[in-house]
PDB file of C-alpha atoms in Angstrom:
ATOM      1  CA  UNK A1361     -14.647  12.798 -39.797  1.00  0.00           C
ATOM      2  CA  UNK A1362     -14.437  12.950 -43.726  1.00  0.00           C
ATOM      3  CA  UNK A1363     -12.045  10.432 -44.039  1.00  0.00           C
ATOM      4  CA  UNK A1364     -10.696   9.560 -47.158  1.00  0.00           C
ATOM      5  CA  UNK A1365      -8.010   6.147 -47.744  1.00  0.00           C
ATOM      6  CA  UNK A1366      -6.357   6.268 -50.698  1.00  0.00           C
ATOM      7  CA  UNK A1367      -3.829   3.004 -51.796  1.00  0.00           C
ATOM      8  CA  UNK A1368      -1.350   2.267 -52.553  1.00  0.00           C
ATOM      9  CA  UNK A1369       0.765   5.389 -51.790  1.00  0.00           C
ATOM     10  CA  UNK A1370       3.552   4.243 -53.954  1.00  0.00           C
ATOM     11  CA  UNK A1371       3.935   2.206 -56.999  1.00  0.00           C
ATOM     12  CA  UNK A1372       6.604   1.116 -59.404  1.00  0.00           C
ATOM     13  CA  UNK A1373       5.260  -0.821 -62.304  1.00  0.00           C
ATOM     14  CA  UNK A1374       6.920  -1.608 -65.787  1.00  0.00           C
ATOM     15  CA  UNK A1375       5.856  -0.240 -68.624  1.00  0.00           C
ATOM     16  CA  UNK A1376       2.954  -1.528 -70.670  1.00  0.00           C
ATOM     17  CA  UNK A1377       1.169  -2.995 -67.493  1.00  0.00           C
ATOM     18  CA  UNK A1378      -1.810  -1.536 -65.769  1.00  0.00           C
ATOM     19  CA  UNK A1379      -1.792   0.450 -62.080  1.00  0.00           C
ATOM     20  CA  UNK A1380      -4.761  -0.091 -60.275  1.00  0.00           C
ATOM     21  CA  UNK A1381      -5.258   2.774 -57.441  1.00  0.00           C
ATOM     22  CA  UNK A1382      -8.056   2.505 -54.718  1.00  0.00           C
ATOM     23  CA  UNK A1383      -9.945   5.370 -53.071  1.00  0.00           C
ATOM     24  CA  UNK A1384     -12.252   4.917 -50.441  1.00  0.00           C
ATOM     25  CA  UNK A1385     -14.505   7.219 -48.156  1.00  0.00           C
ATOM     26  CA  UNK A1386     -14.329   5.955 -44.965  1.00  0.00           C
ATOM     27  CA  UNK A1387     -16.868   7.249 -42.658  1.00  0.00           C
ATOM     28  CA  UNK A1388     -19.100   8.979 -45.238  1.00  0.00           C
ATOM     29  CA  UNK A1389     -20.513   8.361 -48.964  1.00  0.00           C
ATOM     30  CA  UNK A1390     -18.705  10.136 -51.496  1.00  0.00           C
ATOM     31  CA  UNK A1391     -21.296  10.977 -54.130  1.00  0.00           C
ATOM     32  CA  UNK A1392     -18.455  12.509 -56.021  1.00  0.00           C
ATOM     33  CA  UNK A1393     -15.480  11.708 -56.633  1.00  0.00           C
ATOM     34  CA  UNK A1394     -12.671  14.092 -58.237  1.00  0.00           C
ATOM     35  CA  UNK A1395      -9.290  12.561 -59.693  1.00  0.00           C
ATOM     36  CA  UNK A1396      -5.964  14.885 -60.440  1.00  0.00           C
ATOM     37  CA  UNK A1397      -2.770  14.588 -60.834  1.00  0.00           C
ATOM     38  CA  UNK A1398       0.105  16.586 -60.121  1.00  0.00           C
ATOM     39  CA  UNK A1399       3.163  17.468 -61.704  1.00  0.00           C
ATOM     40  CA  UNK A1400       6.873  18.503 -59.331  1.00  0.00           C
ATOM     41  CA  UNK A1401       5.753  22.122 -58.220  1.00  0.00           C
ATOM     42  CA  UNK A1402       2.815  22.223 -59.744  1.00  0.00           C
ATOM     43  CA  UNK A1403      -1.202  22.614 -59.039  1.00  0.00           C
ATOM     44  CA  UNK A1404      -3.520  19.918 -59.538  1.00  0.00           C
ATOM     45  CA  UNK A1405      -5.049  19.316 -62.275  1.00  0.00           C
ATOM     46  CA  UNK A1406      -8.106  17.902 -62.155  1.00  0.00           C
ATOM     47  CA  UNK A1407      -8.284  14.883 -64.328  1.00  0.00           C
ATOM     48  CA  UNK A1408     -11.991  13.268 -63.875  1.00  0.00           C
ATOM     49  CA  UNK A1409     -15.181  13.553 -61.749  1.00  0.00           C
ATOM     50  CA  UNK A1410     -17.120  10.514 -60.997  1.00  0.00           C
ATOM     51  CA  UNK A1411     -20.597  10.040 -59.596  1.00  0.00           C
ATOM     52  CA  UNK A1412     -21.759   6.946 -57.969  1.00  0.00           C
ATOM     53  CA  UNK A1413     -23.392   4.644 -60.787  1.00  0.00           C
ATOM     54  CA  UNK A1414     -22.459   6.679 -63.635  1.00  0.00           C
ATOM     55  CA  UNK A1415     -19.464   7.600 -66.605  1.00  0.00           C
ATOM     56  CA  UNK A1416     -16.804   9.497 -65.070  1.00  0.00           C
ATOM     57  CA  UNK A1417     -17.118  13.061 -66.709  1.00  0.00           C
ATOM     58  CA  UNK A1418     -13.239  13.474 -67.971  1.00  0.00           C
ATOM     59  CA  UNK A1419     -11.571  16.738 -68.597  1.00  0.00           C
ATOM     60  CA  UNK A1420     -10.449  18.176 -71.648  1.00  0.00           C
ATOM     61  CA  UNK A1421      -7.075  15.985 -72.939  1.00  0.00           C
ATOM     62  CA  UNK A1422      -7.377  13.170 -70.684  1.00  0.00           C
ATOM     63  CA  UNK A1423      -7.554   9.942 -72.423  1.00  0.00           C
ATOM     64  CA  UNK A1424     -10.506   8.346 -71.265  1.00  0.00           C
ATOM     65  CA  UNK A1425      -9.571   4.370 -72.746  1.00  0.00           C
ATOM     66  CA  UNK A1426      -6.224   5.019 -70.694  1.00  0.00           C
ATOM     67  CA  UNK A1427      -7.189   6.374 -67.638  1.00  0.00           C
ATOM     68  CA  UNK A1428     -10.186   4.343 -66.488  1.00  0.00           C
ATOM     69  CA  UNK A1429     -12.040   5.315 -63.603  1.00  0.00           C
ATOM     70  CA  UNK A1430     -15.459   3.426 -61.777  1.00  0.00           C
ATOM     71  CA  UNK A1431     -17.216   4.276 -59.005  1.00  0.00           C
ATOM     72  CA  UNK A1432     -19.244   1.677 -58.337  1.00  0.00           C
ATOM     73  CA  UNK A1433     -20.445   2.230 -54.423  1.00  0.00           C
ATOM     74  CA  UNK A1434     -20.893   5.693 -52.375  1.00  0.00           C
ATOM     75  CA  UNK A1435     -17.557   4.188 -50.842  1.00  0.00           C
ATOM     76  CA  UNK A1436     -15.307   3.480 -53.204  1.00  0.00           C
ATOM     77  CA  UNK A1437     -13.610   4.780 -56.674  1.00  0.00           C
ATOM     78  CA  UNK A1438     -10.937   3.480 -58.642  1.00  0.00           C
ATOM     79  CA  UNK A1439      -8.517   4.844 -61.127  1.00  0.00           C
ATOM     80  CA  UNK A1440      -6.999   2.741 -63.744  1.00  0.00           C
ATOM     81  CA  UNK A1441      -3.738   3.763 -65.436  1.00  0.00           C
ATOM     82  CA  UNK A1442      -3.572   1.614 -68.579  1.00  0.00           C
ATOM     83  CA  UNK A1443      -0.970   0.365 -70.583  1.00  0.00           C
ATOM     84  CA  UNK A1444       1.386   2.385 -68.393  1.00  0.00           C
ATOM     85  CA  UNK A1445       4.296   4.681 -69.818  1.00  0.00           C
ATOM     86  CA  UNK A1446       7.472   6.158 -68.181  1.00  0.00           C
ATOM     87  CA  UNK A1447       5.335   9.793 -69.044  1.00  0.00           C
ATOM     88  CA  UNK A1448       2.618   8.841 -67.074  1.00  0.00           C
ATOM     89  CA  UNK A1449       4.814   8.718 -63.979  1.00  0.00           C
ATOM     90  CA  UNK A1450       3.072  11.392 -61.355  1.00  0.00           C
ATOM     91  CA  UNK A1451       1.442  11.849 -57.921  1.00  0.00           C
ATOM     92  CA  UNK A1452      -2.492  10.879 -58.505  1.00  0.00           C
ATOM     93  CA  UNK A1453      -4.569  11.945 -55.671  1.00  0.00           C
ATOM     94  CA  UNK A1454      -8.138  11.595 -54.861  1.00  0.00           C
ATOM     95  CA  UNK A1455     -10.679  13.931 -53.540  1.00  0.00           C
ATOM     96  CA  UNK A1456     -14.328  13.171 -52.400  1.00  0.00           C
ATOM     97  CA  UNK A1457     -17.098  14.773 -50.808  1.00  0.00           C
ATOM     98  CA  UNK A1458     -20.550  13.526 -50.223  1.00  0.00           C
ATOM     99  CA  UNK A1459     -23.227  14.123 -47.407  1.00  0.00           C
ATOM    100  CA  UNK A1460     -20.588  16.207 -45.043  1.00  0.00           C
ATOM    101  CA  UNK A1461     -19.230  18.853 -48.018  1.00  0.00           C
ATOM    102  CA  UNK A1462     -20.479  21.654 -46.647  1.00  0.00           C
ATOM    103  CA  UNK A1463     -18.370  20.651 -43.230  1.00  0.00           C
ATOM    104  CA  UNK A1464     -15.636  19.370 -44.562  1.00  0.00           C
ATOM    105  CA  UNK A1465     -14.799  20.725 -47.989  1.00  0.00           C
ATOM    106  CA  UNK A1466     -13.561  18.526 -50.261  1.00  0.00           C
ATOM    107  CA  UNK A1467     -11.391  15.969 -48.380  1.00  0.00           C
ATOM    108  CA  UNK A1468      -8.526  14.287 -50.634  1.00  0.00           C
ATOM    109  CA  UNK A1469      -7.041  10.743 -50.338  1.00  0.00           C
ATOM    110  CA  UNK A1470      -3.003  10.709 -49.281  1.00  0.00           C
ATOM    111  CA  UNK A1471      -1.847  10.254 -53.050  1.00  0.00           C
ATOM    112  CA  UNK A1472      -0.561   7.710 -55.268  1.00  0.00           C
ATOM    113  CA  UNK A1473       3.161   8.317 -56.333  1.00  0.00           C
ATOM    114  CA  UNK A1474       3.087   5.896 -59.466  1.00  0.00           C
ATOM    115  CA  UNK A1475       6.827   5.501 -60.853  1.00  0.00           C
ATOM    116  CA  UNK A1476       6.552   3.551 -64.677  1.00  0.00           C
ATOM    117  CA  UNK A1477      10.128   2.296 -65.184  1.00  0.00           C
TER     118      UNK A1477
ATOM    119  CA  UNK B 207     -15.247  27.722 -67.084  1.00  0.00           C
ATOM    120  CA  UNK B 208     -13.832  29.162 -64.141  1.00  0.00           C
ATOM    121  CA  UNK B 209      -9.995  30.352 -63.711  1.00  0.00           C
ATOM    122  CA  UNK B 210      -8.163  31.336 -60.586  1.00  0.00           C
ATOM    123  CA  UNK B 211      -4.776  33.063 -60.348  1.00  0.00           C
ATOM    124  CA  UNK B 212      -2.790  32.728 -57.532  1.00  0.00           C
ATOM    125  CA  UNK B 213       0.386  35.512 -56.606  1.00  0.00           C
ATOM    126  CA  UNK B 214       2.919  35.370 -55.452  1.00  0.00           C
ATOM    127  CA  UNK B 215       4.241  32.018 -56.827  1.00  0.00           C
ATOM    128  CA  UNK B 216       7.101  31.799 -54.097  1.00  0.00           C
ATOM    129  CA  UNK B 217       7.010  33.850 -50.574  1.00  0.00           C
ATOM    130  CA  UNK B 218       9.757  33.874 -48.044  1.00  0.00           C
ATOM    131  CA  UNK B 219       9.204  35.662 -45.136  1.00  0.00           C
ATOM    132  CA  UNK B 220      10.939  36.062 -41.428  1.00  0.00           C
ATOM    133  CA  UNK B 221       9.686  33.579 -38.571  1.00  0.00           C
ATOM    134  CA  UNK B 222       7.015  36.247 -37.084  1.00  0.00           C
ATOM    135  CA  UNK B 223       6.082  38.172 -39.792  1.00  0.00           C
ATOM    136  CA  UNK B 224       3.007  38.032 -41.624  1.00  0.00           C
ATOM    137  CA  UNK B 225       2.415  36.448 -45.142  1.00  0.00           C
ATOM    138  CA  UNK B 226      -0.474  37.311 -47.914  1.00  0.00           C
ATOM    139  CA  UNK B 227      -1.180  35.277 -50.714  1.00  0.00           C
ATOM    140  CA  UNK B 228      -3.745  36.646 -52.845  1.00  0.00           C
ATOM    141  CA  UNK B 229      -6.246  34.633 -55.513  1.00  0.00           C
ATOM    142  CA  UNK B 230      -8.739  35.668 -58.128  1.00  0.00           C
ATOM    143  CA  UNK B 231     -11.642  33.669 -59.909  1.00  0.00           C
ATOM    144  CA  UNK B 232     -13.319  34.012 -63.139  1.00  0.00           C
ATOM    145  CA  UNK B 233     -16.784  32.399 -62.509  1.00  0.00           C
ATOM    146  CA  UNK B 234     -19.408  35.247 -60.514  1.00  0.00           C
ATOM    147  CA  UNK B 235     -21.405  31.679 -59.659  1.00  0.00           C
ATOM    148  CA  UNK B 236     -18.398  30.647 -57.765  1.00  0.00           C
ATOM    149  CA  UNK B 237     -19.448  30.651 -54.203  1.00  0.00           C
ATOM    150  CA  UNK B 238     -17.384  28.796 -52.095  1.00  0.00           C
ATOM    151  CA  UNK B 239     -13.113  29.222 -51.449  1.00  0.00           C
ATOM    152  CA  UNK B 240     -11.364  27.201 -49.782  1.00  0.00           C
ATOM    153  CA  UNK B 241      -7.695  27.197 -49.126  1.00  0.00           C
ATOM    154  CA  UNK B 242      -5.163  24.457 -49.046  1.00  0.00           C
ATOM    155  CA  UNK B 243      -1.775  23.101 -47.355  1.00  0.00           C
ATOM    156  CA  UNK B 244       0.494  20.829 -48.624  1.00  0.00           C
ATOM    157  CA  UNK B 245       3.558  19.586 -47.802  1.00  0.00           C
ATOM    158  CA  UNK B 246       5.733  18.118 -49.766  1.00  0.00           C
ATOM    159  CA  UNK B 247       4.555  14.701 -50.998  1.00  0.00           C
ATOM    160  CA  UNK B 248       1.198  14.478 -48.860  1.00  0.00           C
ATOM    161  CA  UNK B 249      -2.024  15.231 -49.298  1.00  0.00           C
ATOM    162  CA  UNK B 250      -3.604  18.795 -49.298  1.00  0.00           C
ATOM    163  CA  UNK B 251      -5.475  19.617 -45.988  1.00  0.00           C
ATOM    164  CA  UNK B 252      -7.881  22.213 -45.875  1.00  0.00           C
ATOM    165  CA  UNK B 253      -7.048  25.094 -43.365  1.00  0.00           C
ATOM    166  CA  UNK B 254      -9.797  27.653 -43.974  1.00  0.00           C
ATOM    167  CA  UNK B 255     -12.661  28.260 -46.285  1.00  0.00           C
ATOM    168  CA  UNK B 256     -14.801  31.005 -46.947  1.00  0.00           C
ATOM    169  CA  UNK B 257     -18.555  31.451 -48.372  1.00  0.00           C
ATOM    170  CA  UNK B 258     -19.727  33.790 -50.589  1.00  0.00           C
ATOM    171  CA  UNK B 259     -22.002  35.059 -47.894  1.00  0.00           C
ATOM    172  CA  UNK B 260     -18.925  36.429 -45.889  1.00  0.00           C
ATOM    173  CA  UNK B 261     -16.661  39.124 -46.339  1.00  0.00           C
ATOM    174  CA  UNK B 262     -14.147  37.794 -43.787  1.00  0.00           C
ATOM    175  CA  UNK B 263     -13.553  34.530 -41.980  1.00  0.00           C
ATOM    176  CA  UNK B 264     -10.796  34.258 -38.775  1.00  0.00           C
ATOM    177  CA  UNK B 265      -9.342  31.135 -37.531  1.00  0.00           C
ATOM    178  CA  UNK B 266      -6.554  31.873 -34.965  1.00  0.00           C
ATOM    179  CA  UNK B 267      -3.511  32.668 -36.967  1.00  0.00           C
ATOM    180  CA  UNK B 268      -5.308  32.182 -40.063  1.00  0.00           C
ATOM    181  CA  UNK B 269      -7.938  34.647 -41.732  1.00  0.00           C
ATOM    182  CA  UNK B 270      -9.153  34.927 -45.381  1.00  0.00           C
ATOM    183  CA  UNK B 271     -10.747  37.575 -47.030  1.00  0.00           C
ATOM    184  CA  UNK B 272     -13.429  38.003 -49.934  1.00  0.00           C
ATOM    185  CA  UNK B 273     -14.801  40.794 -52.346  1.00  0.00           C
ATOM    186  CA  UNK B 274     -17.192  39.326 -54.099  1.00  0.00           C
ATOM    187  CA  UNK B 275     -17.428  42.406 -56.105  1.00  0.00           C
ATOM    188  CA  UNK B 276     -13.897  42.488 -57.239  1.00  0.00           C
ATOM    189  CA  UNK B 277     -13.713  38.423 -57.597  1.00  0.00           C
ATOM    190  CA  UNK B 278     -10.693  38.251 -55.957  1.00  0.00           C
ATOM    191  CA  UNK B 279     -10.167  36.131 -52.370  1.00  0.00           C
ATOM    192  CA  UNK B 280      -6.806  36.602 -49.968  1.00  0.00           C
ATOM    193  CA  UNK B 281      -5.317  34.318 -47.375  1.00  0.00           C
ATOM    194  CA  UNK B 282      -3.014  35.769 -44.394  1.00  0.00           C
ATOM    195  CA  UNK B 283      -1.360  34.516 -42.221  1.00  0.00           C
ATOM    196  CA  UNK B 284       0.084  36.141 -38.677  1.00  0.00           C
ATOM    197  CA  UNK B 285       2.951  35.422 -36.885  1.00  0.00           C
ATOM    198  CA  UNK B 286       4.193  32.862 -39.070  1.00  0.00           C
ATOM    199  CA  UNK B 287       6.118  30.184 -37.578  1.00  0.00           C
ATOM    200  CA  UNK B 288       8.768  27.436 -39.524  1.00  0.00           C
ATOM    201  CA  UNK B 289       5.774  24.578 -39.557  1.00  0.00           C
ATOM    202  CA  UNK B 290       4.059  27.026 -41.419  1.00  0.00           C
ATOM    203  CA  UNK B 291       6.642  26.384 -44.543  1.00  0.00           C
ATOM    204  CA  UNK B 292       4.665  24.516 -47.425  1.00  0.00           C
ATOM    205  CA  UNK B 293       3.112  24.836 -50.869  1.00  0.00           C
ATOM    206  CA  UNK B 294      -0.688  26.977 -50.035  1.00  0.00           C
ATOM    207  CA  UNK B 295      -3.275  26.281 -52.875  1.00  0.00           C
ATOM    208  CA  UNK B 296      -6.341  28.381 -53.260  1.00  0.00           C
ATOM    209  CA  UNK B 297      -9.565  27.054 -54.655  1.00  0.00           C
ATOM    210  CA  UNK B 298     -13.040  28.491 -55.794  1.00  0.00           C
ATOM    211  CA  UNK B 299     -16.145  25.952 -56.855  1.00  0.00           C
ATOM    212  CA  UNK B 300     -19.660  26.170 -56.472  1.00  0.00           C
ATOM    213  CA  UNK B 301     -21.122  24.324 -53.394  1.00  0.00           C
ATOM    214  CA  UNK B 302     -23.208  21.300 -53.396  1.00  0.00           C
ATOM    215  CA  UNK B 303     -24.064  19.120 -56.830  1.00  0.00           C
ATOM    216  CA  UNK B 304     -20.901  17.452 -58.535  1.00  0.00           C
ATOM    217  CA  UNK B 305     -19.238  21.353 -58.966  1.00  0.00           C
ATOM    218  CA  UNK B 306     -15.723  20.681 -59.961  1.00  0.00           C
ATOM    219  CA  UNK B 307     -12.813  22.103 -57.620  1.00  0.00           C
ATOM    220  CA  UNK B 308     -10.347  24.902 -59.968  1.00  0.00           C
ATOM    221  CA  UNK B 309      -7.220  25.592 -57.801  1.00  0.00           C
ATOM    222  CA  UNK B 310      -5.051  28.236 -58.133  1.00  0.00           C
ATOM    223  CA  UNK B 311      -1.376  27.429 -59.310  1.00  0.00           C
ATOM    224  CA  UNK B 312       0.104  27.155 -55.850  1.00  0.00           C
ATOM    225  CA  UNK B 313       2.418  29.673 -53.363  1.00  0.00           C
ATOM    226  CA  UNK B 314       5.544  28.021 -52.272  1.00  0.00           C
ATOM    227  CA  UNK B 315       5.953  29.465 -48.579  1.00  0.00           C
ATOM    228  CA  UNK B 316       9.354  29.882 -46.552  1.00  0.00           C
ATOM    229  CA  UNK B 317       9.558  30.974 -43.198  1.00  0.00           C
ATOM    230  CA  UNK B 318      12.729  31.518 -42.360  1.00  0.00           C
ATOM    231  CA  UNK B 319      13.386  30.851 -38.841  1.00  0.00           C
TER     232      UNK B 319
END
């Protein structure tokens, strides 16, 4: 259980255009929704949290107007990389937990390798 | 807001031997710890997790410790084998509401068959 789909798993898209990446909570609602993206080697860092119905709360130093997030149903949050640039090249990944957290943690999405060339 | 350190950054150790990686957290409200696998260019799974409530939680080759006290949280693992090899994150939050997730930097493991 706590199944979380994440797509697409990889992405090359020019620069300028927009990346749309899809995560979805497959046999549960996610409630929340946590974005982060990770650098070669390094941790994630957590980029957004999103509640069902509501602003995604960003962290400090994300650009809000360029990363665009929704979370319009208990099933489904998306992550919008505007006006794409070779620097914003990374692995995005998804985490969600909802009604099962407490069983499952906080189950992430397979990632989003987004290449801007 | 909360911080966690994770040591060592890189651990190799001999097929069979046991590995330690150690964490500490910032926040005293933090109440929940849960540790993560990931290899390279997938998603993190979650192999243990510990409450506050608990000193000490055992899962076959896997335990992980807490002192509350001393804010500091341990993973270790026995009898390491080669599919063991992978990048080990630990994490502390506060359970239940929209509590963000702070990881720790990551512990690149070898085993080296």
């Amino acid at each position: 259980g706590a199944v979380v789909s994440q797509h697409p798993s990889r992405v090359i898209c020019k620069s300028g255009t927009s990346v749309k990446i899809e995560c979805r909570s497959l046999d549960f609602q996610a409630t929340t929704m946590f974005w982060y993206r990770q650098f070669p080697k390094k941790s994630l860092m957590l980029m957004a949290t999103s509640n069902e119905g509501s602003k995604a709360t960003y962290e400090q130093g994300v650009e809000k107007d360029k990363f665009l997030i929704n979370h319009a149903s208990l099933t489904l949050s998306t992550l919008t990389v505007t006006s794409a640039h070779p620097e914003d090249s990374s692995f995005y990944i998804c985490s969600a937990r909802g009604d099962r957290a407490l069983l499952y943690g906080y189950t992430f999405g397979s990632g989003t390798r987004l290449t801007v060339v | 807001g909360e911080n966690v350190e994770q040591h060592p950054s890189t651990l190799s150790v001999q097929e069979g031997d046991s590995a330690v990686i150690k964490c500490t957290y910032s926040d005293s409200a933090s109440n929940y710890f849960p540790w993560y696998k990931q290899e390279l260019g997938k998603r993190p799974q979650l192999i243990i997790d510990i409450r506050s409530n608990v000193g000490e939680k055992k899962d076959q080759r896997i335990a992980v410790t807490l002192n509350k006290t001393a804010k500091h949280f341990s993973l270790h693992i026995t009898e390491t084998q080669p599919e063991d090899s992978a990048v080990y994150f630990c994490a502390a939050t506060i359970s239940g509401g929209y509590q963000k997730v702070t990881f720790g930097t990551g512990t690149k493991l070898q085993v080296i068959p």
